[in-house]
PDB file of C-alpha atoms in Angstrom:
ATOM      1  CA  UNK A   1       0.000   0.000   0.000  1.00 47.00           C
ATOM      2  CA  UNK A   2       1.538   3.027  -0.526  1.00 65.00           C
ATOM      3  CA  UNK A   3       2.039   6.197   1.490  1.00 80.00           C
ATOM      4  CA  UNK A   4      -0.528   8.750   1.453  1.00 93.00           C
ATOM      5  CA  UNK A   5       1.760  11.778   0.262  1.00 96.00           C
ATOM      6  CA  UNK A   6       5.082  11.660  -1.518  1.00 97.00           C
ATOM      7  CA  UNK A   7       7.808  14.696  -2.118  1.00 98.00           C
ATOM      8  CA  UNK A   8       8.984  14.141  -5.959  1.00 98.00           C
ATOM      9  CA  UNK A   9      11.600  16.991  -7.572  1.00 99.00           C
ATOM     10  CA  UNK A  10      12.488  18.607 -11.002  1.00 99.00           C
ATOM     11  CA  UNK A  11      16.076  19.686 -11.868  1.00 99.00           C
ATOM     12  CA  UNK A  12      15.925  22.068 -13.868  1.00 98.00           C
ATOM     13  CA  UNK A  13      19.881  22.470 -14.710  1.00 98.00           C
ATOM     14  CA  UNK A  14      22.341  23.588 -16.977  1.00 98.00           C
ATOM     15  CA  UNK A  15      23.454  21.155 -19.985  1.00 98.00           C
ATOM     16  CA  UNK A  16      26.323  22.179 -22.028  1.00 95.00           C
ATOM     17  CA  UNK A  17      28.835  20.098 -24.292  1.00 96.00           C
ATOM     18  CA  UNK A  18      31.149  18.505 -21.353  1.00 97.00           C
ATOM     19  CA  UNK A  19      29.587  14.991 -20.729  1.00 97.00           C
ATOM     20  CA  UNK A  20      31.226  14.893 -17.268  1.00 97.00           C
ATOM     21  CA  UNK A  21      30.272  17.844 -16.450  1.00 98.00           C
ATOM     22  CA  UNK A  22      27.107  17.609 -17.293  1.00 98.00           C
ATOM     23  CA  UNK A  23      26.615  14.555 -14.896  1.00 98.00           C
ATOM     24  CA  UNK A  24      28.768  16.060 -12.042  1.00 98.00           C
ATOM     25  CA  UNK A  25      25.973  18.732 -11.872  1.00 98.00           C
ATOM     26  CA  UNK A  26      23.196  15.893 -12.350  1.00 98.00           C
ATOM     27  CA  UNK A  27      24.789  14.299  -9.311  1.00 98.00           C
ATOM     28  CA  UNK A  28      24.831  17.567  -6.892  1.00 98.00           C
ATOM     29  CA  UNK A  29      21.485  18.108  -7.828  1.00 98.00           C
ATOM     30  CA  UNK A  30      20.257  14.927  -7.250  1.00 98.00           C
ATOM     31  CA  UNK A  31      22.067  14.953  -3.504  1.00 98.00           C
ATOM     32  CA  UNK A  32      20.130  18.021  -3.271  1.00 98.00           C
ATOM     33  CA  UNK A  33      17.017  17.096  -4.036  1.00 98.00           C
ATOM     34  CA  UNK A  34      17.322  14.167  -1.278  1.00 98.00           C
ATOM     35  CA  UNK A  35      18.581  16.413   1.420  1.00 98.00           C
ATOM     36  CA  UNK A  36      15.393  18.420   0.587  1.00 98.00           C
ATOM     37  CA  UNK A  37      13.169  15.518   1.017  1.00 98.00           C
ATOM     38  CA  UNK A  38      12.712  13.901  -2.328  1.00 98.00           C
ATOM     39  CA  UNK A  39      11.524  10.738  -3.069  1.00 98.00           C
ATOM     40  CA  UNK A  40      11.478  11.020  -6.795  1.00 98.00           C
ATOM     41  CA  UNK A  41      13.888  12.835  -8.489  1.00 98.00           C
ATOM     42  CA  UNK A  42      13.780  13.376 -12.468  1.00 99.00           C
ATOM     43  CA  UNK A  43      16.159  14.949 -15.024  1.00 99.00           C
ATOM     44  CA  UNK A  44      15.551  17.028 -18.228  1.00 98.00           C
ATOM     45  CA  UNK A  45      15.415  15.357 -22.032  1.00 98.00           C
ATOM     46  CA  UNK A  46      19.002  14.966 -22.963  1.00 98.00           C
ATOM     47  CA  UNK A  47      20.659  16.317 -19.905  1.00 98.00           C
ATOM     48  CA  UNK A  48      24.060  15.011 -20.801  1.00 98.00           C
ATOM     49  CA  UNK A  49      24.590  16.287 -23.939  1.00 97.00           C
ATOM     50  CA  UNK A  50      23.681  19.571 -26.415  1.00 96.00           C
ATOM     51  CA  UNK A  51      19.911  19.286 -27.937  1.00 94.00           C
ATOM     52  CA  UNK A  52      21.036  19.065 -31.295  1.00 93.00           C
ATOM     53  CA  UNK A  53      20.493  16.034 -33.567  1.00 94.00           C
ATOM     54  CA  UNK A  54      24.034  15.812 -35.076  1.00 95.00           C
ATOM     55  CA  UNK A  55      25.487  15.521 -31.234  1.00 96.00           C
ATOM     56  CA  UNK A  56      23.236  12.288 -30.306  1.00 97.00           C
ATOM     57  CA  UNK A  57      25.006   9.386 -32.178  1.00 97.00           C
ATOM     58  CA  UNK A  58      28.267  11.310 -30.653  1.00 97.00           C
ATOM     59  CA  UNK A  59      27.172  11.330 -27.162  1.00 98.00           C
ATOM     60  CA  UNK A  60      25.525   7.774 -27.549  1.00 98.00           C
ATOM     61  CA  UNK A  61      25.934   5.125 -25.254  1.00 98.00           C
ATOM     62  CA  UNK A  62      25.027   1.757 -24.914  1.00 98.00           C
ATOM     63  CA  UNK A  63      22.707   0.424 -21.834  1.00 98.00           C
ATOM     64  CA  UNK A  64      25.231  -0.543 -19.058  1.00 98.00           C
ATOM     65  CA  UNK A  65      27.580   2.096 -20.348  1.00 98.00           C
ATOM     66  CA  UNK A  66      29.320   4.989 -18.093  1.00 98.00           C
ATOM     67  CA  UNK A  67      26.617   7.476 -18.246  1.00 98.00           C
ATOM     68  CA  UNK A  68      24.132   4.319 -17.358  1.00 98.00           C
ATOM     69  CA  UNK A  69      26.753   3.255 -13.835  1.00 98.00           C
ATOM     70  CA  UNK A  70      27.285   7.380 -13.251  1.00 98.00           C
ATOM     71  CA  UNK A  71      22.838   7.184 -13.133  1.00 98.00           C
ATOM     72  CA  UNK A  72      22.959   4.169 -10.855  1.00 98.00           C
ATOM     73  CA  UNK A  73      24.980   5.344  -8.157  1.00 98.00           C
ATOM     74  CA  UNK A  74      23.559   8.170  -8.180  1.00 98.00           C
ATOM     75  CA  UNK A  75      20.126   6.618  -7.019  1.00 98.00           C
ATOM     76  CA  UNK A  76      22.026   4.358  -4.688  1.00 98.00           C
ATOM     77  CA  UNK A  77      24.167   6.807  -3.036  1.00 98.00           C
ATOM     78  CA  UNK A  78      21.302   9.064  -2.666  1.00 98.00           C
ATOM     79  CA  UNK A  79      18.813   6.232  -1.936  1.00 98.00           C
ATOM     80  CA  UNK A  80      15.943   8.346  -4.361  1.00 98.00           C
ATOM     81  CA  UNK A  81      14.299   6.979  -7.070  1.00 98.00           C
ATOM     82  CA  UNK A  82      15.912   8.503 -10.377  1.00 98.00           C
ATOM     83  CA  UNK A  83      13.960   8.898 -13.596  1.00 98.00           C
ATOM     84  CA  UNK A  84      17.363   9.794 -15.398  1.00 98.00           C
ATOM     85  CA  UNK A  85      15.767  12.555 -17.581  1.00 98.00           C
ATOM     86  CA  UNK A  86      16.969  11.299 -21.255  1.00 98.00           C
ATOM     87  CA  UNK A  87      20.391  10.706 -22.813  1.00 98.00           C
ATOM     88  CA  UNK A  88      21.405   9.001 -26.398  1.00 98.00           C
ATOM     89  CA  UNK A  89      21.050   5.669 -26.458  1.00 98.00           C
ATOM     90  CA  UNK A  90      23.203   3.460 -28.643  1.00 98.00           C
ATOM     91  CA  UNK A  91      20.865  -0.060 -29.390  1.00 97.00           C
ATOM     92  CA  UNK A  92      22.475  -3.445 -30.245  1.00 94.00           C
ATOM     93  CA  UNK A  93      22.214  -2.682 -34.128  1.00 95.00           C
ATOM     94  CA  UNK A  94      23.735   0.689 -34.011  1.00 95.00           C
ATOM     95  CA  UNK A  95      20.473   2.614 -34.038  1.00 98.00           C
ATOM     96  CA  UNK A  96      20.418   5.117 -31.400  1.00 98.00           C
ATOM     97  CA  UNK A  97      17.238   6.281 -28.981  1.00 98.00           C
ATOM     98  CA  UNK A  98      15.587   8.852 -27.110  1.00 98.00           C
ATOM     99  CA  UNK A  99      15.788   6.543 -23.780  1.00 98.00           C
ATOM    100  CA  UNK A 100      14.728   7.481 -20.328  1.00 98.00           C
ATOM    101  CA  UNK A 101      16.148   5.166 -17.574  1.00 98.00           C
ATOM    102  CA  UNK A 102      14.533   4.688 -13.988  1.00 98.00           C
ATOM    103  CA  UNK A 103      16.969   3.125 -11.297  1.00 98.00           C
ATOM    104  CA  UNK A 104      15.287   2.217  -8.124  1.00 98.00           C
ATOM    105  CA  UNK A 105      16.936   3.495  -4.074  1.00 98.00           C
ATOM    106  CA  UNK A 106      19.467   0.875  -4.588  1.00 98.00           C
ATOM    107  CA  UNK A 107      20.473   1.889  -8.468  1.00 98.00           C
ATOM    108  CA  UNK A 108      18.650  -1.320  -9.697  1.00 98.00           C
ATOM    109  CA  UNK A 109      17.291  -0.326 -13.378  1.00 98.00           C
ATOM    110  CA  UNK A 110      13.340  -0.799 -12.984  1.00 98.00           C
ATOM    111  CA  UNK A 111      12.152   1.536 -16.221  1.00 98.00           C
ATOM    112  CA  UNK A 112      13.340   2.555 -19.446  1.00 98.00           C
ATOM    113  CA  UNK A 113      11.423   4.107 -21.872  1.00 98.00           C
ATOM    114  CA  UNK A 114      12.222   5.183 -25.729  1.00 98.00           C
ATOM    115  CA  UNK A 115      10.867   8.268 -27.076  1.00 98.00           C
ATOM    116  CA  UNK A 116       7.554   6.838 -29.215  1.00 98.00           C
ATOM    117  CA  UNK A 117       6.988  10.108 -31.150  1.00 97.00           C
ATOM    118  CA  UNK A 118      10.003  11.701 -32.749  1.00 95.00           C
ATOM    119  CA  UNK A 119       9.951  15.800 -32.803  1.00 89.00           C
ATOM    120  CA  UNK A 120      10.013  16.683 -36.307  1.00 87.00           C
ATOM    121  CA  UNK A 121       8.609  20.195 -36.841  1.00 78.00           C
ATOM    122  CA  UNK A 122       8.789  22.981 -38.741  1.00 78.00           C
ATOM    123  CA  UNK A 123       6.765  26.168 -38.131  1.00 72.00           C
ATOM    124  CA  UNK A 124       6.294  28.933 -40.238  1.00 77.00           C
ATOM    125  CA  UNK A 125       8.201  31.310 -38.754  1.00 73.00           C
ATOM    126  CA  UNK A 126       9.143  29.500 -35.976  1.00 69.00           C
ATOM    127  CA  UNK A 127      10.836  26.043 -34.857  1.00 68.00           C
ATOM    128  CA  UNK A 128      12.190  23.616 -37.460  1.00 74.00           C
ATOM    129  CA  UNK A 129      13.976  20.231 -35.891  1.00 78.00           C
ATOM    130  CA  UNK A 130      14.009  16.622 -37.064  1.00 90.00           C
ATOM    131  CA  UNK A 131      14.849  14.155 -34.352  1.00 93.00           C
ATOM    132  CA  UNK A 132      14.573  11.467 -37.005  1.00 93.00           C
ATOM    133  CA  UNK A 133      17.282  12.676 -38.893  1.00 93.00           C
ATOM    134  CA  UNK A 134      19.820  10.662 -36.266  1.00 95.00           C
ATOM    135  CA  UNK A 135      16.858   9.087 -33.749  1.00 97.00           C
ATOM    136  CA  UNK A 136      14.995   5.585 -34.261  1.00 97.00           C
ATOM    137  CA  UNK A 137      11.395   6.050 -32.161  1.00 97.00           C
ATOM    138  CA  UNK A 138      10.628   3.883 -29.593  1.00 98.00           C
ATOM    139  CA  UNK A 139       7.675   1.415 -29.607  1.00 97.00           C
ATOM    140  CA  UNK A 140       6.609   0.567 -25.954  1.00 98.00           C
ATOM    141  CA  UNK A 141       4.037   2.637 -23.087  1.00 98.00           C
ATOM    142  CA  UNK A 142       6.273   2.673 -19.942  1.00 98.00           C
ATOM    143  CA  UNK A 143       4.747   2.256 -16.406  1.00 98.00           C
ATOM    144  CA  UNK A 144       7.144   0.796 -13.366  1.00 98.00           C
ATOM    145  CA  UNK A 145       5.941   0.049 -10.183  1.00 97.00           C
ATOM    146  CA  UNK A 146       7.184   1.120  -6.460  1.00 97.00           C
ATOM    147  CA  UNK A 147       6.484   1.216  -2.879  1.00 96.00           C
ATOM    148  CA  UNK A 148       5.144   4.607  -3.478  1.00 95.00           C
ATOM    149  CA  UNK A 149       2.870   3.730  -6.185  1.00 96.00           C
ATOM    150  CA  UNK A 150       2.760   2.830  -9.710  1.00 98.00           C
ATOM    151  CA  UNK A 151       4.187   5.837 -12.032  1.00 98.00           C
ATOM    152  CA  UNK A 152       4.498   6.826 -15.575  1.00 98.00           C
ATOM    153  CA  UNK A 153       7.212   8.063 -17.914  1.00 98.00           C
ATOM    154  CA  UNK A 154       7.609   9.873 -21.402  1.00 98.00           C
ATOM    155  CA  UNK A 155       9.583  11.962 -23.147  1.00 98.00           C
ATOM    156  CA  UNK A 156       8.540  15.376 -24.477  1.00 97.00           C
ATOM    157  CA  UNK A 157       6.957  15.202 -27.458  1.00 96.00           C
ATOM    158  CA  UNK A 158       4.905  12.204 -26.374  1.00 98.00           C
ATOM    159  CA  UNK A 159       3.047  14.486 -24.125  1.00 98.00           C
ATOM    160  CA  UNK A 160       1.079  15.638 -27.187  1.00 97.00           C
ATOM    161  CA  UNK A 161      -0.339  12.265 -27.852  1.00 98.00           C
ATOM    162  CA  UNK A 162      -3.308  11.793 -25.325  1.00 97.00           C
ATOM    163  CA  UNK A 163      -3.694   8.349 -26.198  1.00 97.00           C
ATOM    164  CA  UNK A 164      -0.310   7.594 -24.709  1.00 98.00           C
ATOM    165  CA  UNK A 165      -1.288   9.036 -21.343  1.00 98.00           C
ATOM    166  CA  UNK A 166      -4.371   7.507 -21.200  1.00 98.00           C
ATOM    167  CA  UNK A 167      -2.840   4.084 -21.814  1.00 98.00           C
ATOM    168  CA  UNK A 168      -0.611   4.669 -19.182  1.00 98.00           C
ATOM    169  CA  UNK A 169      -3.231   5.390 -16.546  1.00 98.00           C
ATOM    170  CA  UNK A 170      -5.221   2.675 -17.827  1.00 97.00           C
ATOM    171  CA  UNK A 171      -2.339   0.678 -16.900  1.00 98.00           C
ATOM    172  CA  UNK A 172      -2.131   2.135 -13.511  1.00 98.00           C
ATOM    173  CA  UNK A 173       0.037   5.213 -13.560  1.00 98.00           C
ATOM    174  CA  UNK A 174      -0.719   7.897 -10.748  1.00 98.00           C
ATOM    175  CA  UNK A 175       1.749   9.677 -11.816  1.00 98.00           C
ATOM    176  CA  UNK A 176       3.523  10.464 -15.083  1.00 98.00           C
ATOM    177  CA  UNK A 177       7.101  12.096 -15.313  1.00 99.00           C
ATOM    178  CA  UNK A 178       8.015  13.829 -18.694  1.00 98.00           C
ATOM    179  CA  UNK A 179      11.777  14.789 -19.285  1.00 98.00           C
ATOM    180  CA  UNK A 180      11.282  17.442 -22.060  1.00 98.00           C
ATOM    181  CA  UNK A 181      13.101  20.728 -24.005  1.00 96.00           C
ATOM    182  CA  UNK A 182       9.707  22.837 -25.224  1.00 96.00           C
ATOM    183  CA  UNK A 183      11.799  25.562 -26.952  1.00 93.00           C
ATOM    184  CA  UNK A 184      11.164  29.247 -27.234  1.00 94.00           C
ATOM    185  CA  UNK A 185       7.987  28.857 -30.397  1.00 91.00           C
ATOM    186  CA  UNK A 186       5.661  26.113 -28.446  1.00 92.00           C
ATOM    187  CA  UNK A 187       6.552  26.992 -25.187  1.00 97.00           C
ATOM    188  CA  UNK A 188       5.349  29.703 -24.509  1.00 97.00           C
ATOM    189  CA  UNK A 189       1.650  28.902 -25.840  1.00 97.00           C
ATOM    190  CA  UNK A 190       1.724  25.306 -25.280  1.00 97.00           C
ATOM    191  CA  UNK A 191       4.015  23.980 -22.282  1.00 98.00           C
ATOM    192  CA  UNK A 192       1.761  24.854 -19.305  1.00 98.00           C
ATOM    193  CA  UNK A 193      -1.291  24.316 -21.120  1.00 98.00           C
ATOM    194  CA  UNK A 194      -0.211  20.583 -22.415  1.00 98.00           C
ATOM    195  CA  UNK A 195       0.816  19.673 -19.184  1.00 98.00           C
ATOM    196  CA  UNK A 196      -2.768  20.616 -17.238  1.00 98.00           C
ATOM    197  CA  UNK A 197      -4.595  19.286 -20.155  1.00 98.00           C
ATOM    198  CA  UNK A 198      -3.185  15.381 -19.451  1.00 98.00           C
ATOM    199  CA  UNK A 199      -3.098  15.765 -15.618  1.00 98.00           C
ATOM    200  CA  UNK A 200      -6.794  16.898 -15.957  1.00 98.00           C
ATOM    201  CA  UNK A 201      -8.142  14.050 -18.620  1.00 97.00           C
ATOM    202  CA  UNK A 202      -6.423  11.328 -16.490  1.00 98.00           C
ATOM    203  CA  UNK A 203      -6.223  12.637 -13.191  1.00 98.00           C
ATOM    204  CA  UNK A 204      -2.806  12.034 -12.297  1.00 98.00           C
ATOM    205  CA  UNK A 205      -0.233  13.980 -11.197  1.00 98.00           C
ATOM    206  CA  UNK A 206       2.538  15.334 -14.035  1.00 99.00           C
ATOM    207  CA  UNK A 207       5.480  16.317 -13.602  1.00 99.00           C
ATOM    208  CA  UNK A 208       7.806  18.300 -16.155  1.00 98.00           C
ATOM    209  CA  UNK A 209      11.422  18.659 -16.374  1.00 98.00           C
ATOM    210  CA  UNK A 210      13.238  20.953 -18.766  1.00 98.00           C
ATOM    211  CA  UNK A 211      17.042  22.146 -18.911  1.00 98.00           C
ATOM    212  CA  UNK A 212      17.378  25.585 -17.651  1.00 98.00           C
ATOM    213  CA  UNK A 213      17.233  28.477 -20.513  1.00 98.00           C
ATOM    214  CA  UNK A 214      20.880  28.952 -22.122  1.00 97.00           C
ATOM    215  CA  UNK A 215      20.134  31.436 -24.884  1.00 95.00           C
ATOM    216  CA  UNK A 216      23.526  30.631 -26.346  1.00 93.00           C
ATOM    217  CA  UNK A 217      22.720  27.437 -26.935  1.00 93.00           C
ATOM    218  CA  UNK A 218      21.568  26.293 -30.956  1.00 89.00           C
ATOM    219  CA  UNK A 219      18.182  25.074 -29.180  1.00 92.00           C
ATOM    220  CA  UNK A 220      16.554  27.484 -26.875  1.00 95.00           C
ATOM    221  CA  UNK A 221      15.065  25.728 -23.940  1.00 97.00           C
ATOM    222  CA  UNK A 222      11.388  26.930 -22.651  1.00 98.00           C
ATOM    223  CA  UNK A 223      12.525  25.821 -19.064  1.00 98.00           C
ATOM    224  CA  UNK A 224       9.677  26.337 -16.921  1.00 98.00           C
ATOM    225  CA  UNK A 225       9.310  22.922 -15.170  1.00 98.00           C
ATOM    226  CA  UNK A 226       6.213  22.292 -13.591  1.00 99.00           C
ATOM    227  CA  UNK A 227       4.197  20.237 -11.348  1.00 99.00           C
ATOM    228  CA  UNK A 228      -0.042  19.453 -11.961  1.00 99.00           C
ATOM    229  CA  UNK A 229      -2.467  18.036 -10.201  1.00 98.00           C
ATOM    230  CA  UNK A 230      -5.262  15.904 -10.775  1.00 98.00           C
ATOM    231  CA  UNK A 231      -7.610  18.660 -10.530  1.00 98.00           C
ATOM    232  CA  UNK A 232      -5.754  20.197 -13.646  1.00 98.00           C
ATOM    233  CA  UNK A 233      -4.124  22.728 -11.041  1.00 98.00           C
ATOM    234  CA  UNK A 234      -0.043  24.139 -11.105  1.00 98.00           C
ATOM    235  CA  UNK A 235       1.675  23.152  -7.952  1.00 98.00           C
ATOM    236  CA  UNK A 236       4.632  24.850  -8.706  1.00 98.00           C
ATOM    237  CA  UNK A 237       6.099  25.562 -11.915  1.00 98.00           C
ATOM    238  CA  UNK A 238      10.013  27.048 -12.002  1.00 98.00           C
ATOM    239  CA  UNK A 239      11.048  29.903 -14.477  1.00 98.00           C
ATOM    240  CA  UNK A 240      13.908  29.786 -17.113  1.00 98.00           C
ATOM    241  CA  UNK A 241      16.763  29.733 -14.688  1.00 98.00           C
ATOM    242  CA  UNK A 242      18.590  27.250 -13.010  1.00 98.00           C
ATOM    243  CA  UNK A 243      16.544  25.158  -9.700  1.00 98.00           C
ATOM    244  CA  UNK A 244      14.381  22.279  -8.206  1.00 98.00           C
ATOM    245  CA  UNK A 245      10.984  22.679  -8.381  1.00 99.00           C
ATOM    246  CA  UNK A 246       9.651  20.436  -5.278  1.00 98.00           C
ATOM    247  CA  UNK A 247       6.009  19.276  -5.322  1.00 98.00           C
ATOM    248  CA  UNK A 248       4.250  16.974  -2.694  1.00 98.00           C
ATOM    249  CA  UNK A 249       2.059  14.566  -3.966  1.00 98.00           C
ATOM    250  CA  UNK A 250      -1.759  13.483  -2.185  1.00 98.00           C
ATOM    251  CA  UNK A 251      -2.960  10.028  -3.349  1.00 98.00           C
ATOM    252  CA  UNK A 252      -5.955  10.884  -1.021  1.00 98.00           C
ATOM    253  CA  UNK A 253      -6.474  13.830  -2.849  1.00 98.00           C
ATOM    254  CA  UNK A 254      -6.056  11.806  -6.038  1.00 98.00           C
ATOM    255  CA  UNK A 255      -8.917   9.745  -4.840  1.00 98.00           C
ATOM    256  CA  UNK A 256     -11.335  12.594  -3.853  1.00 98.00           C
ATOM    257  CA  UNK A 257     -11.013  13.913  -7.266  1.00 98.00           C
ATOM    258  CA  UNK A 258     -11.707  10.225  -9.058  1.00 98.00           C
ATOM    259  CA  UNK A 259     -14.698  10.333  -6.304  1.00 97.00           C
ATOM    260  CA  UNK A 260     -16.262  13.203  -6.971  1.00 97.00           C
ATOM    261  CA  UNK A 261     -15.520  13.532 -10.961  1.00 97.00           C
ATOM    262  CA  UNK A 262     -15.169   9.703 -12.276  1.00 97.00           C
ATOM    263  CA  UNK A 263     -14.077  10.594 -15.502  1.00 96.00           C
ATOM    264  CA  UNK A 264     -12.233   6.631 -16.254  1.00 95.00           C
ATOM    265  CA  UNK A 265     -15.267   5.449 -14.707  1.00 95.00           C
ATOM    266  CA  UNK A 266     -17.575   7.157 -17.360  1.00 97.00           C
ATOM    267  CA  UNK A 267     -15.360   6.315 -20.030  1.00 95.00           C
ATOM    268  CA  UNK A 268     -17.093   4.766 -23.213  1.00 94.00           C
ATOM    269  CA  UNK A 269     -14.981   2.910 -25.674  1.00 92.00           C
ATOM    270  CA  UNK A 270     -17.581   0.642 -27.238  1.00 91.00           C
ATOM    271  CA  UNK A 271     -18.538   3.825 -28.541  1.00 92.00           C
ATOM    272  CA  UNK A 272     -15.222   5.844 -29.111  1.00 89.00           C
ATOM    273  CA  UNK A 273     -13.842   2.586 -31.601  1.00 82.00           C
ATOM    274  CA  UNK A 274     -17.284   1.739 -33.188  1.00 76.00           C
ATOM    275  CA  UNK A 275     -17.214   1.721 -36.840  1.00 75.00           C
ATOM    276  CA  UNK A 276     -20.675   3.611 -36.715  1.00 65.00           C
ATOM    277  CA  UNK A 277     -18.754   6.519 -35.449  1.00 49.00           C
TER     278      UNK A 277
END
């Protein structure tokens, strides 16, 4: 059974082209967010290397590599539960992923997720990016279980795909954690809004985490990480600059709001999938 109320954290942190570095500052933060009372910690989309699709087959590492043991002992020498934001991932064919590791208190590997929907845009006058230019998409929902509950994680773009969420609730998930790097075009209009639209239609909790702003940077991070409800409400929500955005999550409020609202309960598929509709 799990405990009523949980304390789960965001770094929001600084990602620039030094690997090491990169992961020495995951690590501090990490320790921080411990001392602070986390349970949960999660790390932004690609916080171990530059957001740019030429970098990821550099950066890429296999599963059991360096960055994967620097991940683990981080959870075990902190004794958190880790989502490991995202980092290139180099599969056993060459291909390389969007992948999101989870490493349990004692840096046992209990989740791993591939980015399912690959961010290729380009908006008039905006964004243009094409993950697929270097990234192979992933293919599988992601849910792991714990003593605090059963959770969720995605990456990103996969927010925008409200099938995936609702599969993942479906499944169990009371909470969802999304790594992600909204930039400066669909940030602004979209990131907050996204965010309260899946925490509402499932009633979970999300969490977002997003590299801090570096406007020297080729890809301009939105930052902003943020924390929802199940009532659709912002807990907390972090602004461009460097932090941990700490949120403390209710299951009993989860339940009051499933009570009093049963949206999965009044869920209709027979109709949603029917060929007469």
């Amino acid at each position: 059974m799990a405990e009523e109320k949980m304390t789960v954290a965001a770094i929001q942190m600084r990602v620039d082209e030094d690997k090491q570095r990169n992961l020495d500052t995951a690590e501090a933060y990490v320790k921080r967010a411990k001392e602070q009372g986390a349970e949960i910690a999660v790390l932004p989309e690609m916080f171990c290397c530059p957001y740019q699709t030429e970098k990821f087959p550099i950066y890429a590492e296999e599963e059991g590599g360096n960055i994967w043991q620097r991940l683990s002992g981080m959870a075990r020498n902190s004794e958190i539960y880790l989502i490991a934001g995202s980092m290139p991932e180099r599969g056993a064919d060459g291909d390389v992923f969007n992948t999101s590791y989870v490493f349990d208190r004692t840096g046992r590997q209990i989740g791993k997720h591939r980015k399912i929907h690959l961010f290729d845009i380009d908006v008039a006058g905006g964004q243009y990016f094409k993950e697929s230019d270097t990234l192979t998409a992933g293919d599988s929902v992601t849910v792991f279980d714990t003593e605090l509950g059963t959770m969720g994680v995605c990456i990103c773009y996969d927010i925008r795909f409200p099938e995936l969420f609702r599969s993942m609730a479906l499944r169990g998930a009371r909470m969802v954690f999304v790594p992600a790097a909204f930039n400066m075009t669909t940030g602004p209009v979209h990131w907050e809004l996204t965010f309260r639209a899946r925490a509402l239609d499932n009633q979970i909790y999300v969490m977002g985490c997003a590299p801090m702003r570096d406007s020297a940077a080729s890809y301009i991070s939105w930052g902003h990480s943020i924390a929802v409800d199940p009532w659709g409400k912002v807990m907390g929500q972090l602004d461009e600059k460097e932090g941990i955005l700490m949120a403390e999550v209710d299951w009993r409020f989860q339940e009051n709001v499933r009570g009093q609202l049963p949206l999965l309960r009044h869920r209709r598929p027979e109709c949603y999938f029917s060929p007469k509709g």
